[in-house]
Amino acid sequence: MSFSSEPLIYQNTNLVPLREIAEGLGATLNYDNNSGTIGVTKGNSKMTLTVGSKIVFYIKERLKMVATKVRRAIESIDPNKFTMYCQFHHGFPHGACGDSSMIIGKLLLDEFEIDCDYVTGNCIIEGHESKTHVWLEYEGYKIDITADQFRDLFRITEEIVVSTNHELYKYFEVKETRKISEYFPNELRAAYILIRDLIYN
């Protein structure tokens, strides 16, 4: 591979023309000047770098890591420690998709500046129209830690879904989508702090 700009060493760091490397490998590169982030995408894979940082992360792995930590934290906390206004007080994962999505979305936003879409859908299968479900979406990925509440209805076995094409979502018609940054309910703040502190302390 030849470059229009030669790689160079600056302050003991190798600098390479990332855009040319990415495009040479069939990937696309996007730079966000406001956040200083560089995204390299090929197919369903994306890696993100931040100017001045030595950390590279792959978005699917980051989403899966946070989703898994939140689910394990919820499962380990006595339901009575959550307020009556929190879905986790009444059971998990059944009927807890809205609060779960809010908590994961808030954690991704606060810790990694990842602003997910909060998506509400209604079941489109005849006889099950009253079933609703909530999940997160980010850059084509659906993030859901309560998919297994549909184990009997749709034969879903995964506890944690981070996928661009999972079969569960074909059963739901999207009714509403909004950014996590637009709203976080006050009644979930105590649950959020409890879960966040358990994960990071």
JSON list of C-alpha atoms in Angstrom, two decimals:
[
{"chain": "A", "resi": 1, "resn": "MET", "atom": "CA", "xyz": [0.00, 0.00, 0.00]},
{"chain": "A", "resi": 2, "resn": "SER", "atom": "CA", "xyz": [1.39, 3.39, -0.94]},
{"chain": "A", "resi": 3, "resn": "PHE", "atom": "CA", "xyz": [0.46, 6.67, 0.75]},
{"chain": "A", "resi": 4, "resn": "SER", "atom": "CA", "xyz": [0.23, 10.25, -0.47]},
{"chain": "A", "resi": 5, "resn": "SER", "atom": "CA", "xyz": [1.62, 11.23, 2.95]},
{"chain": "A", "resi": 6, "resn": "GLU", "atom": "CA", "xyz": [4.46, 9.18, 4.38]},
{"chain": "A", "resi": 7, "resn": "PRO", "atom": "CA", "xyz": [4.19, 7.83, 7.94]},
{"chain": "A", "resi": 8, "resn": "LEU", "atom": "CA", "xyz": [6.38, 9.73, 10.39]},
{"chain": "A", "resi": 9, "resn": "ILE", "atom": "CA", "xyz": [7.58, 9.61, 13.98]},
{"chain": "A", "resi": 10, "resn": "TYR", "atom": "CA", "xyz": [6.57, 12.60, 16.12]},
{"chain": "A", "resi": 11, "resn": "GLN", "atom": "CA", "xyz": [7.49, 12.80, 19.82]},
{"chain": "A", "resi": 12, "resn": "ASN", "atom": "CA", "xyz": [8.19, 9.04, 19.91]},
{"chain": "A", "resi": 13, "resn": "THR", "atom": "CA", "xyz": [4.82, 8.25, 18.34]},
{"chain": "A", "resi": 14, "resn": "ASN", "atom": "CA", "xyz": [4.27, 6.68, 14.92]},
{"chain": "A", "resi": 15, "resn": "LEU", "atom": "CA", "xyz": [1.80, 8.72, 12.88]},
{"chain": "A", "resi": 16, "resn": "VAL", "atom": "CA", "xyz": [0.18, 7.08, 9.87]},
{"chain": "A", "resi": 17, "resn": "PRO", "atom": "CA", "xyz": [-2.37, 8.33, 7.30]},
{"chain": "A", "resi": 18, "resn": "LEU", "atom": "CA", "xyz": [-5.37, 6.54, 8.82]},
{"chain": "A", "resi": 19, "resn": "ARG", "atom": "CA", "xyz": [-7.86, 7.60, 6.15]},
{"chain": "A", "resi": 20, "resn": "GLU", "atom": "CA", "xyz": [-5.72, 6.07, 3.40]},
{"chain": "A", "resi": 21, "resn": "ILE", "atom": "CA", "xyz": [-5.22, 2.87, 5.38]},
{"chain": "A", "resi": 22, "resn": "ALA", "atom": "CA", "xyz": [-8.96, 2.60, 6.11]},
{"chain": "A", "resi": 23, "resn": "GLU", "atom": "CA", "xyz": [-9.97, 3.25, 2.52]},
{"chain": "A", "resi": 24, "resn": "GLY", "atom": "CA", "xyz": [-7.29, 0.85, 1.28]},
{"chain": "A", "resi": 25, "resn": "LEU", "atom": "CA", "xyz": [-8.95, -1.85, 3.40]},
{"chain": "A", "resi": 26, "resn": "GLY", "atom": "CA", "xyz": [-12.40, -1.01, 2.06]},
{"chain": "A", "resi": 27, "resn": "ALA", "atom": "CA", "xyz": [-13.54, 0.88, 5.17]},
{"chain": "A", "resi": 28, "resn": "THR", "atom": "CA", "xyz": [-14.86, 4.40, 5.56]},
{"chain": "A", "resi": 29, "resn": "LEU", "atom": "CA", "xyz": [-13.54, 7.02, 7.96]},
{"chain": "A", "resi": 30, "resn": "ASN", "atom": "CA", "xyz": [-15.50, 9.83, 9.57]},
{"chain": "A", "resi": 31, "resn": "TYR", "atom": "CA", "xyz": [-14.09, 12.59, 11.76]},
{"chain": "A", "resi": 32, "resn": "ASP", "atom": "CA", "xyz": [-16.19, 14.60, 14.22]},
{"chain": "A", "resi": 33, "resn": "ASN", "atom": "CA", "xyz": [-14.38, 17.87, 14.84]},
{"chain": "A", "resi": 34, "resn": "ASN", "atom": "CA", "xyz": [-16.62, 18.78, 17.81]},
{"chain": "A", "resi": 35, "resn": "SER", "atom": "CA", "xyz": [-15.85, 15.65, 19.84]},
{"chain": "A", "resi": 36, "resn": "GLY", "atom": "CA", "xyz": [-12.45, 14.86, 18.31]},
{"chain": "A", "resi": 37, "resn": "THR", "atom": "CA", "xyz": [-13.54, 11.31, 17.52]},
{"chain": "A", "resi": 38, "resn": "ILE", "atom": "CA", "xyz": [-12.63, 9.25, 14.49]},
{"chain": "A", "resi": 39, "resn": "GLY", "atom": "CA", "xyz": [-14.89, 6.41, 13.38]},
{"chain": "A", "resi": 40, "resn": "VAL", "atom": "CA", "xyz": [-13.68, 3.68, 11.05]},
{"chain": "A", "resi": 41, "resn": "THR", "atom": "CA", "xyz": [-16.48, 1.50, 9.68]},
{"chain": "A", "resi": 42, "resn": "LYS", "atom": "CA", "xyz": [-16.49, -1.61, 7.53]},
{"chain": "A", "resi": 43, "resn": "GLY", "atom": "CA", "xyz": [-19.73, -3.54, 7.18]},
{"chain": "A", "resi": 44, "resn": "ASN", "atom": "CA", "xyz": [-21.23, -3.97, 10.66]},
{"chain": "A", "resi": 45, "resn": "SER", "atom": "CA", "xyz": [-17.91, -3.36, 12.42]},
{"chain": "A", "resi": 46, "resn": "LYS", "atom": "CA", "xyz": [-16.89, 0.02, 13.74]},
{"chain": "A", "resi": 47, "resn": "MET", "atom": "CA", "xyz": [-13.94, 1.20, 15.80]},
{"chain": "A", "resi": 48, "resn": "THR", "atom": "CA", "xyz": [-13.67, 4.59, 17.43]},
{"chain": "A", "resi": 49, "resn": "LEU", "atom": "CA", "xyz": [-10.58, 6.58, 18.32]},
{"chain": "A", "resi": 50, "resn": "THR", "atom": "CA", "xyz": [-10.37, 9.90, 20.13]},
{"chain": "A", "resi": 51, "resn": "VAL", "atom": "CA", "xyz": [-7.69, 12.47, 19.32]},
{"chain": "A", "resi": 52, "resn": "GLY", "atom": "CA", "xyz": [-5.15, 12.55, 22.15]},
{"chain": "A", "resi": 53, "resn": "SER", "atom": "CA", "xyz": [-6.18, 9.16, 23.56]},
{"chain": "A", "resi": 54, "resn": "LYS", "atom": "CA", "xyz": [-4.35, 5.84, 23.20]},
{"chain": "A", "resi": 55, "resn": "ILE", "atom": "CA", "xyz": [-7.59, 3.86, 23.64]},
{"chain": "A", "resi": 56, "resn": "VAL", "atom": "CA", "xyz": [-9.39, 2.31, 20.68]},
{"chain": "A", "resi": 57, "resn": "PHE", "atom": "CA", "xyz": [-12.75, 0.68, 21.22]},
{"chain": "A", "resi": 58, "resn": "TYR", "atom": "CA", "xyz": [-15.07, -1.37, 19.08]},
{"chain": "A", "resi": 59, "resn": "ILE", "atom": "CA", "xyz": [-18.64, -0.14, 19.49]},
{"chain": "A", "resi": 60, "resn": "LYS", "atom": "CA", "xyz": [-20.34, -3.55, 19.67]},
{"chain": "A", "resi": 61, "resn": "GLU", "atom": "CA", "xyz": [-17.99, -4.73, 22.41]},
{"chain": "A", "resi": 62, "resn": "ARG", "atom": "CA", "xyz": [-18.48, -1.49, 24.38]},
{"chain": "A", "resi": 63, "resn": "LEU", "atom": "CA", "xyz": [-22.28, -1.75, 24.14]},
{"chain": "A", "resi": 64, "resn": "LYS", "atom": "CA", "xyz": [-22.22, -5.43, 25.12]},
{"chain": "A", "resi": 65, "resn": "MET", "atom": "CA", "xyz": [-19.91, -4.77, 28.07]},
{"chain": "A", "resi": 66, "resn": "VAL", "atom": "CA", "xyz": [-22.14, -2.06, 29.54]},
{"chain": "A", "resi": 67, "resn": "ALA", "atom": "CA", "xyz": [-25.36, -4.00, 28.89]},
{"chain": "A", "resi": 68, "resn": "THR", "atom": "CA", "xyz": [-23.94, -7.10, 30.58]},
{"chain": "A", "resi": 69, "resn": "LYS", "atom": "CA", "xyz": [-22.73, -5.15, 33.62]},
{"chain": "A", "resi": 70, "resn": "VAL", "atom": "CA", "xyz": [-26.12, -3.48, 34.05]},
{"chain": "A", "resi": 71, "resn": "ARG", "atom": "CA", "xyz": [-28.02, -6.77, 33.80]},
{"chain": "A", "resi": 72, "resn": "ARG", "atom": "CA", "xyz": [-25.72, -8.50, 36.30]},
{"chain": "A", "resi": 73, "resn": "ALA", "atom": "CA", "xyz": [-26.02, -5.55, 38.68]},
{"chain": "A", "resi": 74, "resn": "ILE", "atom": "CA", "xyz": [-29.83, -5.55, 38.53]},
{"chain": "A", "resi": 75, "resn": "GLU", "atom": "CA", "xyz": [-29.91, -9.31, 39.12]},
{"chain": "A", "resi": 76, "resn": "SER", "atom": "CA", "xyz": [-27.64, -9.02, 42.16]},
{"chain": "A", "resi": 77, "resn": "ILE", "atom": "CA", "xyz": [-29.61, -6.26, 43.94]},
{"chain": "A", "resi": 78, "resn": "ASP", "atom": "CA", "xyz": [-32.50, -7.11, 46.27]},
{"chain": "A", "resi": 79, "resn": "PRO", "atom": "CA", "xyz": [-35.65, -5.88, 44.44]},
{"chain": "A", "resi": 80, "resn": "ASN", "atom": "CA", "xyz": [-36.83, -4.22, 47.67]},
{"chain": "A", "resi": 81, "resn": "LYS", "atom": "CA", "xyz": [-33.91, -1.79, 47.42]},
{"chain": "A", "resi": 82, "resn": "PHE", "atom": "CA", "xyz": [-35.58, -0.24, 44.39]},
{"chain": "A", "resi": 83, "resn": "THR", "atom": "CA", "xyz": [-38.45, 2.19, 44.90]},
{"chain": "A", "resi": 84, "resn": "MET", "atom": "CA", "xyz": [-42.05, 1.27, 44.09]},
{"chain": "A", "resi": 85, "resn": "TYR", "atom": "CA", "xyz": [-41.79, 3.51, 41.00]},
{"chain": "A", "resi": 86, "resn": "CYS", "atom": "CA", "xyz": [-38.99, 1.38, 39.51]},
{"chain": "A", "resi": 87, "resn": "GLN", "atom": "CA", "xyz": [-39.90, -1.63, 37.36]},
{"chain": "A", "resi": 88, "resn": "PHE", "atom": "CA", "xyz": [-37.09, -3.65, 39.00]},
{"chain": "A", "resi": 89, "resn": "HIS", "atom": "CA", "xyz": [-39.01, -3.57, 42.31]},
{"chain": "A", "resi": 90, "resn": "HIS", "atom": "CA", "xyz": [-41.79, -5.60, 40.70]},
{"chain": "A", "resi": 91, "resn": "GLY", "atom": "CA", "xyz": [-39.71, -8.12, 38.76]},
{"chain": "A", "resi": 92, "resn": "PHE", "atom": "CA", "xyz": [-36.99, -8.57, 36.21]},
{"chain": "A", "resi": 93, "resn": "PRO", "atom": "CA", "xyz": [-36.76, -9.07, 33.26]},
{"chain": "A", "resi": 94, "resn": "HIS", "atom": "CA", "xyz": [-40.56, -9.19, 32.80]},
{"chain": "A", "resi": 95, "resn": "GLY", "atom": "CA", "xyz": [-42.05, -5.74, 32.41]},
{"chain": "A", "resi": 96, "resn": "ALA", "atom": "CA", "xyz": [-38.70, -4.05, 33.05]},
{"chain": "A", "resi": 97, "resn": "CYS", "atom": "CA", "xyz": [-37.64, -3.13, 29.51]},
{"chain": "A", "resi": 98, "resn": "GLY", "atom": "CA", "xyz": [-38.33, 0.61, 29.81]},
{"chain": "A", "resi": 99, "resn": "ASP", "atom": "CA", "xyz": [-36.35, 1.21, 33.00]},
{"chain": "A", "resi": 100, "resn": "SER", "atom": "CA", "xyz": [-33.57, -1.14, 31.87]},
{"chain": "A", "resi": 101, "resn": "SER", "atom": "CA", "xyz": [-33.16, 0.77, 28.62]},
{"chain": "A", "resi": 102, "resn": "MET", "atom": "CA", "xyz": [-33.14, 4.09, 30.46]},
{"chain": "A", "resi": 103, "resn": "ILE", "atom": "CA", "xyz": [-30.44, 2.93, 32.89]},
{"chain": "A", "resi": 104, "resn": "ILE", "atom": "CA", "xyz": [-28.18, 1.49, 30.17]},
{"chain": "A", "resi": 105, "resn": "GLY", "atom": "CA", "xyz": [-28.68, 4.56, 27.99]},
{"chain": "A", "resi": 106, "resn": "LYS", "atom": "CA", "xyz": [-27.86, 6.96, 30.83]},
{"chain": "A", "resi": 107, "resn": "LEU", "atom": "CA", "xyz": [-24.72, 4.99, 31.72]},
{"chain": "A", "resi": 108, "resn": "LEU", "atom": "CA", "xyz": [-23.52, 4.95, 28.10]},
{"chain": "A", "resi": 109, "resn": "LEU", "atom": "CA", "xyz": [-24.20, 8.68, 27.83]},
{"chain": "A", "resi": 110, "resn": "ASP", "atom": "CA", "xyz": [-22.51, 9.64, 31.11]},
{"chain": "A", "resi": 111, "resn": "GLU", "atom": "CA", "xyz": [-19.48, 7.36, 30.84]},
{"chain": "A", "resi": 112, "resn": "PHE", "atom": "CA", "xyz": [-18.80, 7.25, 27.08]},
{"chain": "A", "resi": 113, "resn": "GLU", "atom": "CA", "xyz": [-20.83, 10.09, 25.51]},
{"chain": "A", "resi": 114, "resn": "ILE", "atom": "CA", "xyz": [-22.85, 7.52, 23.54]},
{"chain": "A", "resi": 115, "resn": "ASP", "atom": "CA", "xyz": [-26.34, 8.97, 23.06]},
{"chain": "A", "resi": 116, "resn": "CYS", "atom": "CA", "xyz": [-28.65, 6.07, 22.18]},
{"chain": "A", "resi": 117, "resn": "ASP", "atom": "CA", "xyz": [-32.17, 6.16, 20.79]},
{"chain": "A", "resi": 118, "resn": "TYR", "atom": "CA", "xyz": [-34.84, 4.99, 23.24]},
{"chain": "A", "resi": 119, "resn": "VAL", "atom": "CA", "xyz": [-37.26, 2.99, 21.08]},
{"chain": "A", "resi": 120, "resn": "THR", "atom": "CA", "xyz": [-40.80, 1.90, 21.92]},
{"chain": "A", "resi": 121, "resn": "GLY", "atom": "CA", "xyz": [-42.53, -0.72, 19.79]},
{"chain": "A", "resi": 122, "resn": "ASN", "atom": "CA", "xyz": [-45.90, -2.48, 19.66]},
{"chain": "A", "resi": 123, "resn": "CYS", "atom": "CA", "xyz": [-46.29, -6.15, 18.77]},
{"chain": "A", "resi": 124, "resn": "ILE", "atom": "CA", "xyz": [-47.57, -6.70, 15.22]},
{"chain": "A", "resi": 125, "resn": "ILE", "atom": "CA", "xyz": [-48.63, -10.33, 15.68]},
{"chain": "A", "resi": 126, "resn": "GLU", "atom": "CA", "xyz": [-52.41, -10.88, 15.69]},
{"chain": "A", "resi": 127, "resn": "GLY", "atom": "CA", "xyz": [-53.68, -11.59, 19.17]},
{"chain": "A", "resi": 128, "resn": "HIS", "atom": "CA", "xyz": [-50.66, -9.97, 20.85]},
{"chain": "A", "resi": 129, "resn": "GLU", "atom": "CA", "xyz": [-51.24, -6.33, 19.89]},
{"chain": "A", "resi": 130, "resn": "SER", "atom": "CA", "xyz": [-51.21, -5.22, 23.54]},
{"chain": "A", "resi": 131, "resn": "LYS", "atom": "CA", "xyz": [-47.59, -6.32, 23.97]},
{"chain": "A", "resi": 132, "resn": "THR", "atom": "CA", "xyz": [-45.15, -3.43, 23.96]},
{"chain": "A", "resi": 133, "resn": "HIS", "atom": "CA", "xyz": [-41.41, -3.49, 24.23]},
{"chain": "A", "resi": 134, "resn": "VAL", "atom": "CA", "xyz": [-38.60, -0.95, 24.69]},
{"chain": "A", "resi": 135, "resn": "TRP", "atom": "CA", "xyz": [-34.98, -1.22, 23.61]},
{"chain": "A", "resi": 136, "resn": "LEU", "atom": "CA", "xyz": [-32.06, 1.04, 22.69]},
{"chain": "A", "resi": 137, "resn": "GLU", "atom": "CA", "xyz": [-30.54, 1.64, 19.27]},
{"chain": "A", "resi": 138, "resn": "TYR", "atom": "CA", "xyz": [-27.16, 3.08, 18.40]},
{"chain": "A", "resi": 139, "resn": "GLU", "atom": "CA", "xyz": [-25.50, 3.11, 14.98]},
{"chain": "A", "resi": 140, "resn": "GLY", "atom": "CA", "xyz": [-27.66, 0.22, 13.78]},
{"chain": "A", "resi": 141, "resn": "TYR", "atom": "CA", "xyz": [-27.26, -1.90, 16.92]},
{"chain": "A", "resi": 142, "resn": "LYS", "atom": "CA", "xyz": [-30.23, -2.88, 19.05]},
{"chain": "A", "resi": 143, "resn": "ILE", "atom": "CA", "xyz": [-29.34, -3.09, 22.77]},
{"chain": "A", "resi": 144, "resn": "ASP", "atom": "CA", "xyz": [-31.71, -5.03, 25.01]},
{"chain": "A", "resi": 145, "resn": "ILE", "atom": "CA", "xyz": [-31.24, -6.81, 28.34]},
{"chain": "A", "resi": 146, "resn": "THR", "atom": "CA", "xyz": [-34.85, -7.99, 28.73]},
{"chain": "A", "resi": 147, "resn": "ALA", "atom": "CA", "xyz": [-35.36, -9.86, 25.44]},
{"chain": "A", "resi": 148, "resn": "ASP", "atom": "CA", "xyz": [-35.66, -13.15, 27.34]},
{"chain": "A", "resi": 149, "resn": "GLN", "atom": "CA", "xyz": [-38.99, -12.02, 28.81]},
{"chain": "A", "resi": 150, "resn": "PHE", "atom": "CA", "xyz": [-40.31, -13.21, 25.42]},
{"chain": "A", "resi": 151, "resn": "ARG", "atom": "CA", "xyz": [-38.83, -16.69, 25.87]},
{"chain": "A", "resi": 152, "resn": "ASP", "atom": "CA", "xyz": [-42.22, -18.41, 25.69]},
{"chain": "A", "resi": 153, "resn": "LEU", "atom": "CA", "xyz": [-43.89, -16.18, 23.11]},
{"chain": "A", "resi": 154, "resn": "PHE", "atom": "CA", "xyz": [-41.09, -15.85, 20.55]},
{"chain": "A", "resi": 155, "resn": "ARG", "atom": "CA", "xyz": [-38.61, -18.52, 21.75]},
{"chain": "A", "resi": 156, "resn": "ILE", "atom": "CA", "xyz": [-35.97, -15.90, 22.59]},
{"chain": "A", "resi": 157, "resn": "THR", "atom": "CA", "xyz": [-33.21, -17.40, 24.73]},
{"chain": "A", "resi": 158, "resn": "GLU", "atom": "CA", "xyz": [-30.61, -14.63, 24.90]},
{"chain": "A", "resi": 159, "resn": "GLU", "atom": "CA", "xyz": [-30.54, -12.57, 28.08]},
{"chain": "A", "resi": 160, "resn": "ILE", "atom": "CA", "xyz": [-28.56, -9.79, 26.41]},
{"chain": "A", "resi": 161, "resn": "VAL", "atom": "CA", "xyz": [-28.97, -8.68, 22.80]},
{"chain": "A", "resi": 162, "resn": "VAL", "atom": "CA", "xyz": [-26.53, -6.39, 21.01]},
{"chain": "A", "resi": 163, "resn": "SER", "atom": "CA", "xyz": [-27.25, -7.01, 17.35]},
{"chain": "A", "resi": 164, "resn": "THR", "atom": "CA", "xyz": [-27.99, -5.34, 14.04]},
{"chain": "A", "resi": 165, "resn": "ASN", "atom": "CA", "xyz": [-30.39, -8.05, 12.87]},
{"chain": "A", "resi": 166, "resn": "HIS", "atom": "CA", "xyz": [-31.92, -9.98, 15.78]},
{"chain": "A", "resi": 167, "resn": "GLU", "atom": "CA", "xyz": [-35.19, -11.74, 14.96]},
{"chain": "A", "resi": 168, "resn": "LEU", "atom": "CA", "xyz": [-37.10, -10.37, 17.99]},
{"chain": "A", "resi": 169, "resn": "TYR", "atom": "CA", "xyz": [-37.54, -6.90, 16.53]},
{"chain": "A", "resi": 170, "resn": "LYS", "atom": "CA", "xyz": [-39.34, -8.08, 13.42]},
{"chain": "A", "resi": 171, "resn": "TYR", "atom": "CA", "xyz": [-42.33, -8.72, 15.70]},
{"chain": "A", "resi": 172, "resn": "PHE", "atom": "CA", "xyz": [-42.57, -5.05, 16.76]},
{"chain": "A", "resi": 173, "resn": "GLU", "atom": "CA", "xyz": [-43.57, -1.90, 14.95]},
{"chain": "A", "resi": 174, "resn": "VAL", "atom": "CA", "xyz": [-41.71, 1.19, 16.17]},
{"chain": "A", "resi": 175, "resn": "LYS", "atom": "CA", "xyz": [-44.09, 3.74, 17.69]},
{"chain": "A", "resi": 176, "resn": "GLU", "atom": "CA", "xyz": [-41.72, 6.26, 19.26]},
{"chain": "A", "resi": 177, "resn": "THR", "atom": "CA", "xyz": [-38.01, 7.07, 19.19]},
{"chain": "A", "resi": 178, "resn": "ARG", "atom": "CA", "xyz": [-36.15, 9.71, 21.19]},
{"chain": "A", "resi": 179, "resn": "LYS", "atom": "CA", "xyz": [-32.63, 10.38, 22.41]},
{"chain": "A", "resi": 180, "resn": "ILE", "atom": "CA", "xyz": [-31.64, 9.37, 25.94]},
{"chain": "A", "resi": 181, "resn": "SER", "atom": "CA", "xyz": [-30.15, 12.86, 26.35]},
{"chain": "A", "resi": 182, "resn": "GLU", "atom": "CA", "xyz": [-33.61, 14.40, 25.91]},
{"chain": "A", "resi": 183, "resn": "TYR", "atom": "CA", "xyz": [-35.13, 12.95, 29.07]},
{"chain": "A", "resi": 184, "resn": "PHE", "atom": "CA", "xyz": [-34.29, 10.87, 32.15]},
{"chain": "A", "resi": 185, "resn": "PRO", "atom": "CA", "xyz": [-37.04, 10.38, 34.75]},
{"chain": "A", "resi": 186, "resn": "ASN", "atom": "CA", "xyz": [-36.38, 11.62, 38.30]},
{"chain": "A", "resi": 187, "resn": "GLU", "atom": "CA", "xyz": [-37.95, 8.48, 39.78]},
{"chain": "A", "resi": 188, "resn": "LEU", "atom": "CA", "xyz": [-35.12, 6.40, 38.24]},
{"chain": "A", "resi": 189, "resn": "ARG", "atom": "CA", "xyz": [-32.23, 8.46, 39.64]},
{"chain": "A", "resi": 190, "resn": "ALA", "atom": "CA", "xyz": [-31.92, 6.40, 42.84]},
{"chain": "A", "resi": 191, "resn": "ALA", "atom": "CA", "xyz": [-31.88, 3.13, 40.85]},
{"chain": "A", "resi": 192, "resn": "TYR", "atom": "CA", "xyz": [-29.34, 4.57, 38.42]},
{"chain": "A", "resi": 193, "resn": "ILE", "atom": "CA", "xyz": [-26.99, 5.61, 41.24]},
{"chain": "A", "resi": 194, "resn": "LEU", "atom": "CA", "xyz": [-27.37, 2.23, 42.96]},
{"chain": "A", "resi": 195, "resn": "ILE", "atom": "CA", "xyz": [-26.53, 0.31, 39.77]},
{"chain": "A", "resi": 196, "resn": "ARG", "atom": "CA", "xyz": [-23.75, 2.67, 38.67]},
{"chain": "A", "resi": 197, "resn": "ASP", "atom": "CA", "xyz": [-22.05, 2.54, 42.08]},
{"chain": "A", "resi": 198, "resn": "LEU", "atom": "CA", "xyz": [-22.23, -1.26, 42.15]},
{"chain": "A", "resi": 199, "resn": "ILE", "atom": "CA", "xyz": [-20.61, -1.45, 38.70]},
{"chain": "A", "resi": 200, "resn": "TYR", "atom": "CA", "xyz": [-17.83, 1.07, 39.31]},
{"chain": "A", "resi": 201, "resn": "ASN", "atom": "CA", "xyz": [-17.06, 0.63, 43.03]}
]
